Amino acid sequence: MTASANGVERTVRIRNKLGLHARPAAEFVKTASRFEADVFVRKDSLEVNGKSIMGMMMLAAEYGSEITIRASGTDSEEALNELVQLVEGRFGEE
């Protein structure tokens, strides 16, 4: 985890075979929305709001790609930790 003036961030690899399709994107948004922290996700040069299903779908993050999750504000570390666990746990998929 990296801390900066913009909050905390961590880069993780998409491990589920189907990538960041509708169900995992919805799980991510649902989890991110439980926190007060602002959450942003970046893949390559595109950064989106991690609480937006449309934004998450726009990332088109396929199996093996890397995304960077950034959280700032209240409960940002807790939010980042849970979101990283979700991604590293393959969103409960294979």
C-alpha positions as a printed NumPy array, in Angstrom:
array([[  0.   ,   0.   ,   0.   ],
       [  1.304,   3.425,  -0.933],
       [  0.267,   6.539,   0.984],
       [  0.305,   9.99 ,  -0.583],
       [ -1.369,  13.372,  -0.274],
       [ -4.103,  11.897,  -2.482],
       [ -4.805,   9.02 ,  -0.086],
       [ -3.683,   5.409,  -0.206],
       [ -3.35 ,   3.222,  -3.27 ],
       [ -2.389,  -0.26 ,  -4.328],
       [ -1.96 ,  -2.006,  -7.664],
       [ -3.518,  -5.461,  -8.022],
       [ -3.897,  -7.976, -10.832],
       [ -7.293,  -9.22 , -12.043],
       [ -7.229, -12.958, -11.271],
       [-10.692, -14.231, -12.149],
       [-10.878, -15.824, -15.601],
       [-13.699, -13.66 , -16.955],
       [-12.144, -10.386, -15.817],
       [-14.051,  -7.396, -14.514],
       [-17.427,  -8.164, -16.089],
       [-20.834,  -7.033, -14.772],
       [-21.074,  -9.15 , -11.603],
       [-17.577,  -8.415, -10.24 ],
       [-17.953,  -4.738, -11.167],
       [-21.229,  -4.623,  -9.22 ],
       [-19.572,  -6.35 ,  -6.232],
       [-16.744,  -3.82 ,  -6.328],
       [-19.166,  -0.864,  -6.428],
       [-21.294,  -2.372,  -3.645],
       [-18.226,  -2.827,  -1.438],
       [-16.776,   0.621,  -2.237],
       [-20.127,   2.273,  -1.51 ],
       [-20.105,   0.984,   2.064],
       [-17.31 ,   3.448,   2.847],
       [-17.226,   7.228,   3.12 ],
       [-13.856,   7.314,   1.354],
       [-13.616,   8.455,  -2.245],
       [-12.542,   5.479,  -4.362],
       [-10.966,   5.65 ,  -7.808],
       [ -9.702,   2.844, -10.021],
       [ -7.134,   3.24 , -12.796],
       [ -6.244,   0.913, -15.658],
       [ -3.623,   2.231, -18.042],
       [ -4.504,   5.913, -18.585],
       [ -8.207,   5.628, -17.662],
       [ -9.262,   6.475, -14.098],
       [-12.877,   6.033, -12.994],
       [-14.993,   6.457,  -9.879],
       [-14.95 ,   3.118,  -8.034],
       [-18.522,   3.722,  -6.865],
       [-19.854,   3.945, -10.429],
       [-20.938,   0.737, -12.171],
       [-20.636,   2.394, -15.585],
       [-17.164,   3.645, -14.763],
       [-16.026,   0.227, -13.593],
       [-17.397,  -1.426, -16.73 ],
       [-15.549,   1.127, -18.896],
       [-12.24 ,  -0.171, -17.552],
       [-12.734,  -3.442, -19.465],
       [-10.157,  -5.045, -17.168],
       [ -9.526,  -8.534, -18.478],
       [ -7.848, -11.5  , -16.774],
       [ -4.231, -10.694, -15.953],
       [ -4.524,  -6.925, -16.284],
       [ -3.426,  -4.608, -13.49 ],
       [ -5.604,  -1.975, -11.873],
       [ -4.655,   0.614,  -9.28 ],
       [ -7.179,   1.272,  -6.528],
       [ -6.923,   4.638,  -4.758],
       [ -8.926,   5.682,  -1.714],
       [ -8.887,   9.011,   0.094],
       [-10.701,  10.518,   3.039],
       [-12.357,   8.954,   6.046],
       [-11.864,   5.158,   6.337],
       [ -9.692,   5.083,   3.19 ],
       [ -7.29 ,   2.415,   4.481],
       [-10.14 ,   0.108,   5.479],
       [-11.838,   0.65 ,   2.113],
       [ -8.631,  -0.058,   0.211],
       [ -7.929,  -3.224,   2.203],
       [-11.414,  -4.657,   1.601],
       [-11.36 ,  -3.819,  -2.111],
       [ -7.918,  -5.376,  -2.562],
       [ -9.143,  -8.532,  -0.788],
       [-12.169,  -8.636,  -3.085],
       [-10.025,  -8.411,  -6.23 ],
       [ -7.349, -10.809,  -4.972],
       [-10.115, -13.236,  -3.948],
       [-11.267, -13.308,  -7.587],
       [-14.604, -11.718,  -6.632],
       [-15.607, -15.181,  -5.39 ],
       [-15.195, -16.656,  -8.892],
       [-12.651, -19.   , -10.447]])
